[in-house]
Amino acid sequence: MEIETFVAKSQGEWVSMRSGHSLAFKQFEEVISTIKIKQIPKEDSKVIDFLKKNGYSERETPSPFEIFWEGESNWDGNDDTLSGSSLLIPIPNSNNEGIILRSAGYAEKGSAISKYKFLSDHTFVLSTEYEQIIAEERIWFINSNTRCRSSVLFSKESKGILQTSFASEIRIINE
Amino acid sequence: MEIETFVAKSQGEWVSMRSGHSLAFKQFEEVISTIKIKQIPKEDSKVIDFLKKNGYSERETPSPFEIFWEGESNWDGNDDTLSGSSLLIPIPNSNNEGIILRSAGYAEKGSAISKYKFLSDHTFVLSTEYEQIIAEERIWFINSNTRCRSSVLFSKESKGILQTSFASEIRIINE
């Protein structure tokens, strides 16, 4: 399963430089944050409970993991809390495609279900439908300790692009 | 040929928001620029001369084009000229792979030869070896008038990452 390799390669603590582009206003946002990615056993009660809530069993997930983040934005007037955590549970339906159950979303609060697939060069592509927004993310490794991550947020109603972003992530602790 | 579709889709005038990340210094650069992409006939004398210089004939290129750019950076002390133009001549060796001859490079001045390929979702991936730097770029459309472009610059000697960048490009004139 490609997702197992991807999660294993992503473990550890990362420093992220992230740029957000608001296309309509030509505004740039800059965020420096720390991201921790940690695999957890599929027998963990958090995993079993969340799977059960969504109608799955722990036999169906190869590599559940948690993400913790904490960051600072330069965006004036931005009072969003930039720290949080999320439980992510991949449910593959083939070697390179499937879904991910998330306890907390990225673009909107609350739980979400993402679709994922891997491109021919192993780029990880993730699509998440929230209440008002569709988020499309892609993550690719440029060496074993550096990842790039891009995202596009679309308005579900107008299909317009609300924001694009790009993060350069460097692993500082390999664990 | 995928490259013909890609060049045809890219024609016109684009406004680009570009963020550069210097990973070692955690520095952000912001650049707003205008990019013009224009197909030119393969019988144009500029094309024929440049092909001849590189040992090719105009029969081998499906869609030569020119890029013109002009921009402003916020980077203190940056006195690089941010305008220029380049002639690009694709020479495919299969439906989704080949090389591109460039009259002016992106990371270093002077002419260069890039290798290109298309991923399974039509993302265009370009790799260019300069004298001291290797540049890896990827370009993908998120709708018909919006492209994303990422780049990574590696030091040829140390293999270290010198800079990553990301551009959101919106077409303002479709021509």
Short mmCIF file of C-alpha atoms in Angstrom, two decimals:
data_model
loop_
_atom_site.label_atom_id
_atom_site.label_comp_id
_atom_site.label_asym_id
_atom_site.label_seq_id
_atom_site.Cartn_x
_atom_site.Cartn_y
_atom_site.Cartn_z
CA MET A 1 0.00 0.00 0.00
CA GLU A 2 1.45 3.36 -1.05
CA ILE A 3 -0.24 5.08 1.91
CA GLU A 4 1.75 3.01 4.41
CA THR A 5 5.05 4.05 2.84
CA PHE A 6 3.91 7.66 2.74
CA VAL A 7 2.87 7.77 6.42
CA ALA A 8 6.07 6.00 7.52
CA LYS A 9 8.20 8.50 5.56
CA SER A 10 6.28 11.44 7.05
CA GLN A 11 6.81 10.58 10.73
CA GLY A 12 8.68 13.06 12.94
CA GLU A 13 8.79 16.77 13.64
CA TRP A 14 8.83 19.27 10.78
CA VAL A 15 9.35 23.03 10.49
CA SER A 16 7.09 24.49 7.84
CA MET A 17 7.38 27.75 5.87
CA ARG A 18 3.97 28.38 4.35
CA SER A 19 2.86 31.07 1.90
CA GLY A 20 -0.80 31.77 1.28
CA HIS A 21 -1.96 33.60 -1.84
CA SER A 22 -5.31 35.39 -1.86
CA LEU A 23 -5.73 35.72 -5.59
CA ALA A 24 -8.59 38.24 -5.62
CA PHE A 25 -6.74 40.72 -3.39
CA LYS A 26 -3.14 39.84 -4.38
CA GLN A 27 -2.35 39.37 -0.70
CA PHE A 28 0.44 37.18 0.61
CA GLU A 29 0.35 35.45 3.99
CA GLU A 30 3.45 33.98 5.64
CA VAL A 31 3.29 31.35 8.36
CA ILE A 32 6.08 29.53 10.16
CA SER A 33 4.88 26.49 12.05
CA THR A 34 5.92 23.24 13.64
CA ILE A 35 4.17 20.04 12.62
CA LYS A 36 4.44 16.71 14.38
CA ILE A 37 3.33 13.52 12.64
CA LYS A 38 3.04 10.38 14.72
CA GLN A 39 1.81 6.91 13.79
CA ILE A 40 -0.47 5.31 16.35
CA PRO A 41 -1.40 1.64 16.83
CA LYS A 42 -4.63 0.66 15.15
CA GLU A 43 -5.67 -0.95 18.43
CA ASP A 44 -5.63 2.46 20.17
CA SER A 45 -9.09 3.20 21.60
CA LYS A 46 -9.18 6.60 19.85
CA VAL A 47 -8.80 4.82 16.52
CA ILE A 48 -11.32 2.09 17.28
CA ASP A 49 -13.91 4.60 18.52
CA PHE A 50 -13.52 6.90 15.50
CA LEU A 51 -13.68 3.98 13.08
CA LYS A 52 -16.78 2.61 14.76
CA LYS A 53 -18.46 6.04 14.61
CA ASN A 54 -17.89 6.00 10.83
CA GLY A 55 -18.94 2.39 10.28
CA TYR A 56 -15.47 0.82 9.82
CA SER A 57 -13.34 -1.63 11.79
CA GLU A 58 -9.62 -1.49 12.64
CA ARG A 59 -8.95 -4.28 10.13
CA GLU A 60 -9.54 -1.77 7.33
CA THR A 61 -6.85 0.77 8.23
CA PRO A 62 -3.14 0.08 7.60
CA SER A 63 -1.60 3.15 9.27
CA PRO A 64 -3.57 5.59 11.41
CA PHE A 65 -1.65 8.68 12.51
CA GLU A 66 -1.96 11.97 14.36
CA ILE A 67 -0.87 15.46 13.29
CA PHE A 68 -0.15 18.26 15.76
CA TRP A 69 0.57 21.81 14.54
CA GLU A 70 1.47 25.16 16.04
CA GLY A 71 2.26 28.29 14.09
CA GLU A 72 2.47 32.04 13.75
CA SER A 73 1.03 34.05 10.91
CA ASN A 74 2.04 37.53 9.76
CA TRP A 75 -1.47 38.21 8.51
CA ASP A 76 -2.82 41.43 10.05
CA GLY A 77 -6.03 40.98 11.92
CA ASN A 78 -5.73 37.20 11.72
CA ASP A 79 -7.03 35.87 15.00
CA ASP A 80 -7.45 32.29 13.93
CA THR A 81 -5.95 29.89 16.37
CA LEU A 82 -3.00 28.36 14.58
CA SER A 83 -2.57 25.34 16.76
CA GLY A 84 -4.48 22.10 16.76
CA SER A 85 -4.35 18.41 16.19
CA SER A 86 -6.14 15.86 14.09
CA LEU A 87 -6.48 12.09 13.98
CA LEU A 88 -6.20 10.69 10.44
CA ILE A 89 -7.31 7.20 9.50
CA PRO A 90 -6.60 6.00 5.95
CA ILE A 91 -8.96 3.38 4.47
CA PRO A 92 -7.40 2.25 1.15
CA ASN A 93 -9.59 0.79 -1.57
CA SER A 94 -6.65 -0.09 -3.84
CA ASN A 95 -2.84 0.16 -3.72
CA ASN A 96 -2.82 3.87 -4.55
CA GLU A 97 -6.31 5.21 -3.75
CA GLY A 98 -8.74 5.45 -0.87
CA ILE A 99 -10.25 7.71 1.73
CA ILE A 100 -8.98 9.30 4.95
CA LEU A 101 -11.22 9.89 7.93
CA ARG A 102 -10.16 13.06 9.80
CA SER A 103 -11.26 14.01 13.29
CA ALA A 104 -10.61 17.70 12.55
CA GLY A 105 -10.51 19.35 9.17
CA TYR A 106 -8.04 21.82 7.78
CA ALA A 107 -10.20 24.42 6.03
CA GLU A 108 -13.20 24.17 8.36
CA LYS A 109 -13.55 22.85 11.88
CA GLY A 110 -15.15 19.49 12.55
CA SER A 111 -14.56 16.03 11.16
CA ALA A 112 -14.25 15.32 7.45
CA ILE A 113 -13.67 12.58 4.94
CA SER A 114 -10.98 13.09 2.27
CA LYS A 115 -10.41 11.16 -0.94
CA TYR A 116 -6.76 10.45 -1.75
CA LYS A 117 -4.72 9.07 -4.61
CA PHE A 118 -1.06 8.86 -5.58
CA LEU A 119 0.18 10.17 -8.95
CA SER A 120 2.69 8.29 -11.12
CA ASP A 121 5.64 9.93 -9.28
CA HIS A 122 4.15 9.17 -5.81
CA THR A 123 2.80 12.69 -5.27
CA PHE A 124 0.02 12.37 -2.68
CA VAL A 125 -3.19 14.13 -3.79
CA LEU A 126 -5.96 14.75 -1.26
CA SER A 127 -9.42 16.19 -1.87
CA THR A 128 -11.73 17.17 0.99
CA GLU A 129 -15.28 18.41 0.73
CA TYR A 130 -16.34 20.60 3.66
CA GLU A 131 -19.65 22.39 4.13
CA GLN A 132 -18.74 25.44 2.03
CA ILE A 133 -15.28 24.68 0.74
CA ILE A 134 -13.47 22.04 -1.31
CA ALA A 135 -9.76 21.71 -0.43
CA GLU A 136 -7.30 20.09 -2.82
CA GLU A 137 -3.86 19.35 -1.41
CA ARG A 138 -0.79 17.70 -2.87
CA ILE A 139 2.31 16.60 -0.96
CA TRP A 140 5.57 15.41 -2.51
CA PHE A 141 9.02 14.66 -1.13
CA ILE A 142 11.98 16.47 -2.71
CA ASN A 143 14.45 14.53 -0.56
CA SER A 144 13.99 12.25 2.45
CA ASN A 145 13.80 15.18 4.91
CA THR A 146 12.02 17.81 2.80
CA ARG A 147 8.41 17.85 1.62
CA CYS A 148 6.45 20.35 -0.46
CA ARG A 149 2.76 20.80 0.17
CA SER A 150 0.38 22.85 -1.96
CA SER A 151 -3.30 23.51 -1.41
CA VAL A 152 -6.15 25.14 -3.28
CA LEU A 153 -9.40 26.15 -1.59
CA PHE A 154 -12.44 26.34 -3.88
CA SER A 155 -15.82 27.79 -2.97
CA LYS A 156 -18.32 24.94 -3.25
CA GLU A 157 -21.06 27.27 -4.44
CA SER A 158 -19.25 29.46 -7.01
CA LYS A 159 -16.39 27.03 -7.85
CA GLY A 160 -14.13 30.12 -7.52
CA ILE A 161 -10.64 29.83 -6.04
CA LEU A 162 -10.50 31.35 -2.56
CA GLN A 163 -6.84 30.77 -1.77
CA THR A 164 -3.80 28.82 -2.85
CA SER A 165 -0.93 27.99 -0.54
CA PHE A 166 2.46 26.35 -0.57
CA ALA A 167 4.53 24.97 2.29
CA SER A 168 8.17 23.89 2.38
CA GLU A 169 8.57 21.41 5.22
CA ILE A 170 11.91 20.34 6.70
CA ARG A 171 12.18 17.47 9.17
CA ILE A 172 14.07 18.49 12.31
CA ILE A 173 13.42 15.36 14.39
CA ASN A 174 13.25 11.97 12.73
CA GLU A 175 11.28 9.67 14.95
CA MET B 1 1.50 15.03 -27.95
CA GLU B 2 0.78 16.23 -24.40
CA ILE B 3 3.22 19.12 -24.84
CA GLU B 4 1.13 20.62 -27.68
CA THR B 5 -2.00 20.65 -25.50
CA PHE B 6 -0.03 22.15 -22.63
CA VAL B 7 1.49 24.96 -24.72
CA ALA B 8 -1.87 25.75 -26.35
CA LYS B 9 -3.56 25.92 -22.91
CA SER B 10 -0.81 28.20 -21.58
CA GLN B 11 -1.01 30.92 -24.22
CA GLY B 12 -1.92 34.45 -23.14
CA GLU B 13 -1.02 36.97 -20.47
CA TRP B 14 -0.82 35.91 -16.84
CA VAL B 15 -0.46 37.71 -13.51
CA SER B 16 1.72 35.72 -11.15
CA MET B 17 1.98 35.82 -7.33
CA ARG B 18 5.19 34.06 -6.43
CA SER B 19 6.59 33.16 -3.02
CA GLY B 20 10.20 32.11 -2.59
CA HIS B 21 11.33 30.17 0.49
CA SER B 22 15.00 30.26 1.54
CA LEU B 23 14.98 27.25 3.81
CA ALA B 24 18.35 27.83 5.51
CA PHE B 25 17.46 31.38 6.58
CA LYS B 26 13.66 30.99 6.88
CA GLN B 27 13.28 33.97 4.57
CA PHE B 28 10.23 34.62 2.43
CA GLU B 29 10.35 36.48 -0.89
CA GLU B 30 7.23 37.86 -2.59
CA VAL B 31 7.10 38.71 -6.28
CA ILE B 32 4.22 39.95 -8.40
CA SER B 33 4.89 39.66 -12.10
CA THR B 34 3.30 39.57 -15.53
CA ILE B 35 4.07 36.66 -17.83
CA LYS B 36 3.25 36.48 -21.51
CA ILE B 37 3.30 33.14 -23.32
CA LYS B 38 3.10 33.20 -27.11
CA GLN B 39 3.31 30.34 -29.62
CA ILE B 40 5.44 31.09 -32.64
CA PRO B 41 5.51 29.40 -36.07
CA LYS B 42 8.15 26.71 -36.39
CA GLU B 43 9.21 28.35 -39.67
CA ASP B 44 10.24 31.52 -37.78
CA SER B 45 13.93 32.23 -38.43
CA LYS B 46 14.61 32.50 -34.64
CA VAL B 47 13.34 28.93 -34.24
CA ILE B 48 15.21 27.55 -37.25
CA ASP B 49 18.48 29.23 -36.20
CA PHE B 50 18.27 28.00 -32.60
CA LEU B 51 17.37 24.47 -33.69
CA LYS B 52 20.26 24.41 -36.18
CA LYS B 53 22.68 25.63 -33.48
CA ASN B 54 21.61 22.63 -31.35
CA GLY B 55 21.68 20.07 -34.16
CA TYR B 56 17.90 19.74 -34.74
CA SER B 57 15.51 20.63 -37.57
CA GLU B 58 12.08 22.30 -37.42
CA ARG B 59 10.43 18.98 -38.26
CA GLU B 60 11.22 17.82 -34.71
CA THR B 61 9.37 20.51 -32.76
CA PRO B 62 5.54 20.55 -32.51
CA SER B 63 5.03 23.87 -30.69
CA PRO B 64 7.82 26.40 -30.11
CA PHE B 65 6.89 29.35 -27.91
CA GLU B 66 8.24 32.48 -26.25
CA ILE B 67 7.89 33.66 -22.65
CA PHE B 68 8.21 37.31 -21.60
CA TRP B 69 8.22 38.27 -17.91
CA GLU B 70 8.39 41.44 -15.85
CA GLY B 71 8.11 41.64 -12.10
CA GLU B 72 8.79 43.32 -8.79
CA SER B 73 10.29 41.63 -5.77
CA ASN B 74 10.02 42.71 -2.14
CA TRP B 75 13.39 41.16 -1.35
CA ASP B 76 15.70 43.75 0.29
CA GLY B 77 18.92 44.27 -1.55
CA ASN B 78 17.71 42.23 -4.48
CA ASP B 79 19.08 43.96 -7.55
CA ASP B 80 18.47 41.17 -10.03
CA THR B 81 16.73 42.33 -13.11
CA LEU B 82 13.27 40.78 -12.99
CA SER B 83 12.40 41.12 -16.63
CA GLY B 84 13.44 39.01 -19.55
CA SER B 85 12.34 36.69 -22.28
CA SER B 86 13.15 33.22 -23.46
CA LEU B 87 12.56 31.13 -26.56
CA LEU B 88 11.47 27.57 -25.71
CA ILE B 89 11.55 24.73 -28.23
CA PRO B 90 10.08 21.35 -27.16
CA ILE B 91 11.52 18.23 -28.81
CA PRO B 92 9.30 15.30 -27.72
CA ASN B 93 10.68 11.76 -27.71
CA SER B 94 7.33 10.17 -26.79
CA ASN B 95 3.77 11.33 -26.15
CA ASN B 96 4.53 12.57 -22.62
CA GLU B 97 8.32 13.05 -22.43
CA GLY B 98 11.11 14.95 -24.14
CA ILE B 99 13.45 17.88 -23.90
CA ILE B 100 13.06 21.64 -24.20
CA LEU B 101 15.76 23.85 -25.66
CA ARG B 102 15.77 27.26 -23.94
CA SER B 103 17.53 30.37 -25.22
CA ALA B 104 17.71 31.82 -21.69
CA GLY B 105 17.56 29.88 -18.45
CA TYR B 106 15.60 30.59 -15.32
CA ALA B 107 18.08 29.97 -12.49
CA GLU B 108 21.21 31.01 -14.38
CA LYS B 109 21.71 33.15 -17.46
CA GLY B 110 22.50 31.59 -20.81
CA SER B 111 20.91 28.83 -22.83
CA ALA B 112 19.93 25.48 -21.32
CA ILE B 113 18.37 22.15 -22.12
CA SER B 114 15.55 20.88 -19.88
CA LYS B 115 14.09 17.40 -19.62
CA TYR B 116 10.32 17.26 -19.27
CA LYS B 117 7.62 14.70 -18.56
CA PHE B 118 3.92 14.67 -17.72
CA LEU B 119 2.60 12.88 -14.61
CA SER B 120 -0.55 10.73 -14.64
CA ASP B 121 -2.75 13.80 -13.90
CA HIS B 122 -1.03 15.92 -16.64
CA THR B 123 1.20 17.84 -14.22
CA PHE B 124 4.13 19.13 -16.27
CA VAL B 125 7.51 18.34 -14.63
CA LEU B 126 10.66 20.05 -15.88
CA SER B 127 14.26 19.44 -14.82
CA THR B 128 17.09 21.73 -15.91
CA GLU B 129 20.77 21.29 -15.21
CA TYR B 130 22.71 24.55 -15.16
CA GLU B 131 26.40 25.06 -14.37
CA GLN B 132 25.99 25.10 -10.58
CA ILE B 133 22.30 24.49 -10.04
CA ILE B 134 19.64 21.91 -10.85
CA ALA B 135 16.12 23.36 -11.11
CA GLU B 136 13.04 21.17 -10.80
CA GLU B 137 9.74 22.78 -11.73
CA ARG B 138 6.19 21.50 -11.89
CA ILE B 139 3.20 23.26 -13.41
CA TRP B 140 -0.43 22.17 -13.12
CA PHE B 141 -3.75 23.77 -14.04
CA ILE B 142 -6.36 24.13 -11.30
CA ASN B 143 -8.90 25.51 -13.76
CA SER B 144 -8.62 26.71 -17.34
CA ASN B 145 -7.39 30.19 -16.31
CA THR B 146 -5.33 29.36 -13.22
CA ARG B 147 -2.01 27.52 -13.01
CA CYS B 148 0.20 26.61 -10.07
CA ARG B 149 3.95 26.45 -10.52
CA SER B 150 6.45 25.17 -7.97
CA SER B 151 10.21 25.05 -8.23
CA VAL B 152 13.11 23.66 -6.23
CA LEU B 153 16.70 24.77 -6.77
CA PHE B 154 19.37 22.23 -5.75
CA SER B 155 23.10 22.90 -5.51
CA LYS B 156 24.75 20.60 -8.04
CA GLU B 157 27.79 20.14 -5.82
CA SER B 158 26.25 19.59 -2.37
CA LYS B 159 22.78 18.35 -3.54
CA GLY B 160 21.43 20.76 -0.86
CA ILE B 161 18.20 22.67 -1.45
CA LEU B 162 18.90 26.35 -2.09
CA GLN B 163 15.35 27.59 -2.52
CA THR B 164 11.80 26.46 -3.12
CA SER B 165 9.14 28.64 -4.71
CA PHE B 166 5.49 28.60 -5.59
CA ALA B 167 3.54 30.77 -8.02
CA SER B 168 -0.21 31.17 -8.49
CA GLU B 169 -0.81 32.36 -12.03
CA ILE B 170 -4.08 33.84 -13.30
CA ARG B 171 -4.71 34.47 -16.98
CA ILE B 172 -5.85 38.03 -17.62
CA ILE B 173 -5.71 38.00 -21.44
CA ASN B 174 -6.60 34.87 -23.35
CA GLU B 175 -4.98 35.06 -26.72
#
